[in-house]
PDB file of C-alpha atoms in Angstrom:
ATOM      1  CA  MET V  21     147.876  68.806 188.717  1.00 49.00           C
ATOM      2  CA  PRO V  22     149.485  65.497 187.597  1.00 49.00           C
ATOM      3  CA  PRO V  23     147.325  63.084 185.566  1.00 48.00           C
ATOM      4  CA  ARG V  24     145.630  60.349 187.517  1.00 49.00           C
ATOM      5  CA  ALA V  25     146.913  56.814 187.113  1.00 48.00           C
ATOM      6  CA  SER V  26     143.401  55.519 186.493  1.00 50.00           C
ATOM      7  CA  SER V  27     142.893  57.733 183.429  1.00 51.00           C
ATOM      8  CA  SER V  28     146.156  56.542 181.862  1.00 50.00           C
ATOM      9  CA  LYS V  29     145.197  52.956 182.711  1.00 54.00           C
ATOM     10  CA  THR V  30     141.836  53.542 181.036  1.00 53.00           C
ATOM     11  CA  ALA V  31     143.546  54.959 177.955  1.00 49.00           C
ATOM     12  CA  ILE V  32     145.846  51.929 177.752  1.00 50.00           C
ATOM     13  CA  ILE V  33     142.937  49.501 178.099  1.00 52.00           C
ATOM     14  CA  ALA V  34     140.917  51.419 175.497  1.00 48.00           C
ATOM     15  CA  GLY V  35     143.882  51.354 173.126  1.00 47.00           C
ATOM     16  CA  ILE V  36     144.351  47.620 173.591  1.00 50.00           C
ATOM     17  CA  LEU V  37     140.642  46.949 173.018  1.00 48.00           C
ATOM     18  CA  ALA V  38     140.629  49.154 169.911  1.00 47.00           C
ATOM     19  CA  GLY V  39     143.696  47.345 168.577  1.00 45.00           C
ATOM     20  CA  LEU V  40     142.136  43.930 169.200  1.00 44.00           C
ATOM     21  CA  LEU V  41     138.928  45.023 167.516  1.00 48.00           C
ATOM     22  CA  ALA V  42     140.839  46.360 164.501  1.00 42.00           C
ATOM     23  CA  ALA V  43     142.856  43.132 164.273  1.00 41.00           C
ATOM     24  CA  GLY V  44     139.695  41.046 164.515  1.00 44.00           C
ATOM     25  CA  LEU V  45     137.937  43.054 161.834  1.00 40.00           C
ATOM     26  CA  GLY V  46     140.996  42.847 159.597  1.00 40.00           C
ATOM     27  CA  ALA V  47     141.118  39.083 160.063  1.00 37.00           C
ATOM     28  CA  PHE V  48     137.390  38.892 159.353  1.00 38.00           C
ATOM     29  CA  TYR V  49     137.678  40.730 156.048  1.00 38.00           C
ATOM     30  CA  LEU V  50     140.800  38.785 155.093  1.00 33.00           C
ATOM     31  CA  GLN V  51     138.975  35.547 155.896  1.00 36.00           C
ATOM     32  CA  GLN V  52     135.994  36.600 153.794  1.00 37.00           C
ATOM     33  CA  SER V  53     138.167  37.243 150.761  1.00 34.00           C
ATOM     34  CA  THR V  54     140.227  34.034 151.045  1.00 32.00           C
ATOM     35  CA  PRO V  55     138.054  31.102 152.229  1.00 38.00           C
ATOM     36  CA  GLN V  56     139.883  28.124 153.692  1.00 39.00           C
ATOM     37  CA  ASP V  57     138.849  24.500 154.178  1.00 38.00           C
ATOM     38  CA  GLY V  58     136.424  24.066 157.047  1.00 40.00           C
ATOM     39  CA  LYS V  59     135.313  27.695 157.052  1.00 42.00           C
ATOM     40  CA  ALA V  60     131.983  28.948 155.843  1.00 42.00           C
ATOM     41  CA  PRO V  61     132.131  31.074 152.713  1.00 42.00           C
ATOM     42  CA  ALA V  62     131.231  34.733 152.806  1.00 44.00           C
ATOM     43  CA  ALA V  63     127.540  35.390 152.420  1.00 42.00           C
ATOM     44  CA  SER V  64     126.760  35.678 148.750  1.00 43.00           C
ATOM     45  CA  SER V  65     123.904  37.741 147.467  1.00 43.00           C
ATOM     46  CA  GLY V  66     125.962  40.254 145.556  1.00 44.00           C
ATOM     47  CA  ALA V  67     126.406  42.619 148.521  1.00 48.00           C
ATOM     48  CA  PRO V  68     129.810  43.028 150.196  1.00 50.00           C
ATOM     49  CA  ALA V  69     130.491  41.172 153.454  1.00 54.00           C
ATOM     50  CA  ALA V  70     130.567  44.452 155.413  1.00 60.00           C
ATOM     51  CA  GLU V  71     127.047  45.280 154.260  1.00 61.00           C
ATOM     52  CA  HIS V  72     125.829  41.837 155.331  1.00 60.00           C
ATOM     53  CA  SER V  73     127.415  42.088 158.762  1.00 83.00           C
ATOM     54  CA  ALA V  74     125.932  45.571 159.181  1.00 86.00           C
ATOM     55  CA  ARG V  75     122.470  44.156 158.403  1.00 89.00           C
ATOM     56  CA  ALA V  76     123.000  41.352 160.906  1.00 91.00           C
ATOM     57  CA  ILE V  77     124.194  43.797 163.585  1.00 92.00           C
ATOM     58  CA  ASP V  78     121.273  46.161 162.896  1.00 92.00           C
ATOM     59  CA  ALA V  79     118.795  43.275 163.181  1.00 92.00           C
ATOM     60  CA  LEU V  80     120.285  42.210 166.510  1.00 92.00           C
ATOM     61  CA  MET V  81     120.297  45.779 167.837  1.00 92.00           C
ATOM     62  CA  ALA V  82     116.597  46.064 166.938  1.00 91.00           C
ATOM     63  CA  LEU V  83     115.634  43.303 169.392  1.00 93.00           C
ATOM     64  CA  PRO V  84     113.630  44.686 172.327  1.00 92.00           C
ATOM     65  CA  GLU V  85     115.949  42.902 174.776  1.00 88.00           C
ATOM     66  CA  ILE V  86     119.053  44.542 173.314  1.00 89.00           C
ATOM     67  CA  LYS V  87     117.400  47.977 173.322  1.00 91.00           C
ATOM     68  CA  ALA V  88     116.257  47.540 176.936  1.00 89.00           C
ATOM     69  CA  TRP V  89     119.613  46.162 178.089  1.00 89.00           C
ATOM     70  CA  SER V  90     121.458  49.060 176.439  1.00 91.00           C
ATOM     71  CA  ALA V  91     119.177  51.654 178.005  1.00 91.00           C
ATOM     72  CA  HIS V  92     119.505  49.994 181.416  1.00 88.00           C
ATOM     73  CA  ILE V  93     123.309  49.850 181.245  1.00 90.00           C
ATOM     74  CA  GLU V  94     123.499  53.513 180.202  1.00 91.00           C
ATOM     75  CA  LYS V  95     121.106  54.649 182.947  1.00 90.00           C
ATOM     76  CA  ALA V  96     122.480  52.444 185.751  1.00 86.00           C
ATOM     77  CA  SER V  97     126.056  53.528 185.050  1.00 87.00           C
ATOM     78  CA  GLY V  98     125.266  57.207 184.685  1.00 89.00           C
ATOM     79  CA  GLY V  99     126.641  57.065 181.146  1.00 87.00           C
ATOM     80  CA  ARG V 100     129.958  55.434 182.096  1.00 90.00           C
ATOM     81  CA  ALA V 101     129.029  52.119 180.467  1.00 91.00           C
ATOM     82  CA  HIS V 102     127.271  51.326 177.215  1.00 91.00           C
ATOM     83  CA  GLY V 103     125.730  48.356 175.466  1.00 91.00           C
ATOM     84  CA  ALA V 104     127.538  47.187 172.336  1.00 90.00           C
ATOM     85  CA  VAL V 105     127.092  44.508 169.691  1.00 91.00           C
ATOM     86  CA  MET V 106     130.304  43.138 168.203  1.00 88.00           C
ATOM     87  CA  GLU V 107     131.318  40.313 165.908  1.00 90.00           C
ATOM     88  CA  THR V 108     133.047  37.731 168.069  1.00 88.00           C
ATOM     89  CA  ALA V 109     134.605  35.497 165.410  1.00 85.00           C
ATOM     90  CA  PRO V 110     136.345  36.340 162.155  1.00 80.00           C
ATOM     91  CA  GLU V 111     134.595  33.567 160.262  1.00 87.00           C
ATOM     92  CA  THR V 112     130.938  32.877 159.692  1.00 90.00           C
ATOM     93  CA  ARG V 113     129.403  29.824 161.305  1.00 90.00           C
ATOM     94  CA  LEU V 114     127.508  27.200 159.341  1.00 92.00           C
ATOM     95  CA  VAL V 115     124.020  26.511 160.696  1.00 92.00           C
ATOM     96  CA  ASP V 116     121.931  24.062 158.668  1.00 90.00           C
ATOM     97  CA  GLY V 117     124.205  24.709 155.690  1.00 92.00           C
ATOM     98  CA  ALA V 118     123.860  28.508 155.826  1.00 93.00           C
ATOM     99  CA  ALA V 119     126.462  31.065 156.931  1.00 94.00           C
ATOM    100  CA  TYR V 120     125.683  33.103 160.059  1.00 94.00           C
ATOM    101  CA  TYR V 121     127.581  35.927 161.720  1.00 94.00           C
ATOM    102  CA  GLN V 122     128.693  35.297 165.298  1.00 93.00           C
ATOM    103  CA  LEU V 123     127.771  38.327 167.385  1.00 94.00           C
ATOM    104  CA  SER V 124     127.622  39.096 171.082  1.00 93.00           C
ATOM    105  CA  PHE V 125     126.086  41.823 173.210  1.00 92.00           C
ATOM    106  CA  PHE V 126     128.566  43.377 175.630  1.00 92.00           C
ATOM    107  CA  GLU V 127     128.435  45.824 178.491  1.00 90.00           C
ATOM    108  CA  SER V 128     131.362  48.096 177.714  1.00 90.00           C
ATOM    109  CA  THR V 129     132.866  49.949 180.672  1.00 88.00           C
ATOM    110  CA  PRO V 130     136.032  52.054 180.826  1.00 88.00           C
ATOM    111  CA  GLU V 131     137.752  49.109 182.527  1.00 88.00           C
ATOM    112  CA  ALA V 132     136.507  46.112 180.525  1.00 86.00           C
ATOM    113  CA  ALA V 133     133.849  44.588 178.316  1.00 87.00           C
ATOM    114  CA  HIS V 134     131.472  42.029 179.826  1.00 89.00           C
ATOM    115  CA  ARG V 135     129.593  39.648 177.535  1.00 89.00           C
ATOM    116  CA  TRP V 136     125.889  39.363 178.292  1.00 90.00           C
ATOM    117  CA  GLU V 137     124.754  37.043 175.493  1.00 91.00           C
ATOM    118  CA  SER V 138     125.939  35.492 172.230  1.00 92.00           C
ATOM    119  CA  PHE V 139     123.959  35.142 169.016  1.00 94.00           C
ATOM    120  CA  VAL V 140     124.256  33.893 165.458  1.00 94.00           C
ATOM    121  CA  VAL V 141     122.522  36.035 162.850  1.00 94.00           C
ATOM    122  CA  SER V 142     121.837  35.398 159.177  1.00 93.00           C
ATOM    123  CA  PRO V 143     123.446  37.929 156.805  1.00 91.00           C
ATOM    124  CA  ASP V 144     120.037  39.418 155.950  1.00 90.00           C
ATOM    125  CA  GLY V 145     119.165  39.678 159.667  1.00 92.00           C
ATOM    126  CA  LYS V 146     115.962  37.695 159.242  1.00 93.00           C
ATOM    127  CA  ARG V 147     117.013  34.780 161.440  1.00 94.00           C
ATOM    128  CA  ILE V 148     118.520  35.251 164.884  1.00 95.00           C
ATOM    129  CA  LEU V 149     119.467  32.373 167.160  1.00 95.00           C
ATOM    130  CA  VAL V 150     120.842  32.532 170.693  1.00 93.00           C
ATOM    131  CA  ASP V 151     124.088  30.641 171.295  1.00 91.00           C
ATOM    132  CA  ASP V 152     123.579  28.987 174.692  1.00 85.00           C
ATOM    133  CA  SER V 153     127.072  28.937 176.194  1.00 79.00           C
ATOM    134  CA  VAL V 154     126.093  26.379 178.848  1.00 80.00           C
ATOM    135  CA  SER V 155     124.559  23.700 176.623  1.00 81.00           C
ATOM    136  CA  GLY V 156     126.232  24.684 173.351  1.00 81.00           C
ATOM    137  CA  ASP V 157     122.814  24.618 171.673  1.00 88.00           C
ATOM    138  CA  LEU V 158     121.360  27.253 169.395  1.00 93.00           C
ATOM    139  CA  LEU V 159     117.983  28.440 170.626  1.00 90.00           C
ATOM    140  CA  SER V 160     115.255  30.256 168.758  1.00 90.00           C
ATOM    141  CA  LEU V 161     114.409  33.689 170.147  1.00 87.00           C
ATOM    142  CA  GLU V 162     111.074  32.317 171.323  1.00 90.00           C
ATOM    143  CA  GLN V 163     112.698  29.438 173.220  1.00 88.00           C
ATOM    144  CA  TRP V 164     115.332  31.745 174.721  1.00 85.00           C
ATOM    145  CA  ARG V 165     112.680  34.194 175.869  1.00 87.00           C
ATOM    146  CA  LYS V 166     110.659  31.363 177.409  1.00 86.00           C
ATOM    147  CA  ASP V 167     113.605  29.629 179.101  1.00 77.00           C
ATOM    148  CA  SER V 168     115.772  32.584 180.111  1.00 78.00           C
ATOM    149  CA  ALA V 169     113.352  35.507 180.553  1.00 65.00           C
ATOM    150  CA  PRO V 170     116.052  37.947 179.354  1.00 62.00           C
ATOM    151  CA  MET V 171     114.021  41.050 180.278  1.00 63.00           C
ATOM    152  CA  GLN V 172     114.174  39.952 183.922  1.00 71.00           C
ATOM    153  CA  ARG V 173     117.908  40.460 183.809  1.00 67.00           C
ATOM    154  CA  ILE V 174     117.433  44.222 184.078  1.00 72.00           C
ATOM    155  CA  ALA V 175     114.322  44.120 186.253  1.00 60.00           C
ATOM    156  CA  THR V 176     116.296  42.614 189.135  1.00 52.00           C
ATOM    157  CA  GLN V 177     119.390  44.820 188.881  1.00 49.00           C
TER     158      GLN V 177
END
């Protein structure tokens, strides 16, 4: 039986996404090792940048909203889609003079990735802010929860 066009299309899309991710990560690590004017320096507490970003990603993934969204996506799609946290910029972002990683939560399907929310997270994962794409403001988790009721996002789907 000849292969279906949709599976080869899926493989091409997956390959492109993997290549873009690899290029972004390569640019991130290159950026961290060679700071340029206007860019925040790599987080500096003696630990490598990869360890810091892993802490930031782990802290974001530990949020109850992210856990619930991921479980909902997995269940609603019958396992065809998954929740994912990814760095969305190769450089850190300065917030009140401190470097933060720019991360987003995505719904990853075989066809595409859909961004649900964007965050900035301190390298140690102790401070998480929500990047409001409409206003451009950074919100505390408490304010975001109050204003946006993120758990309702899955209750109504």
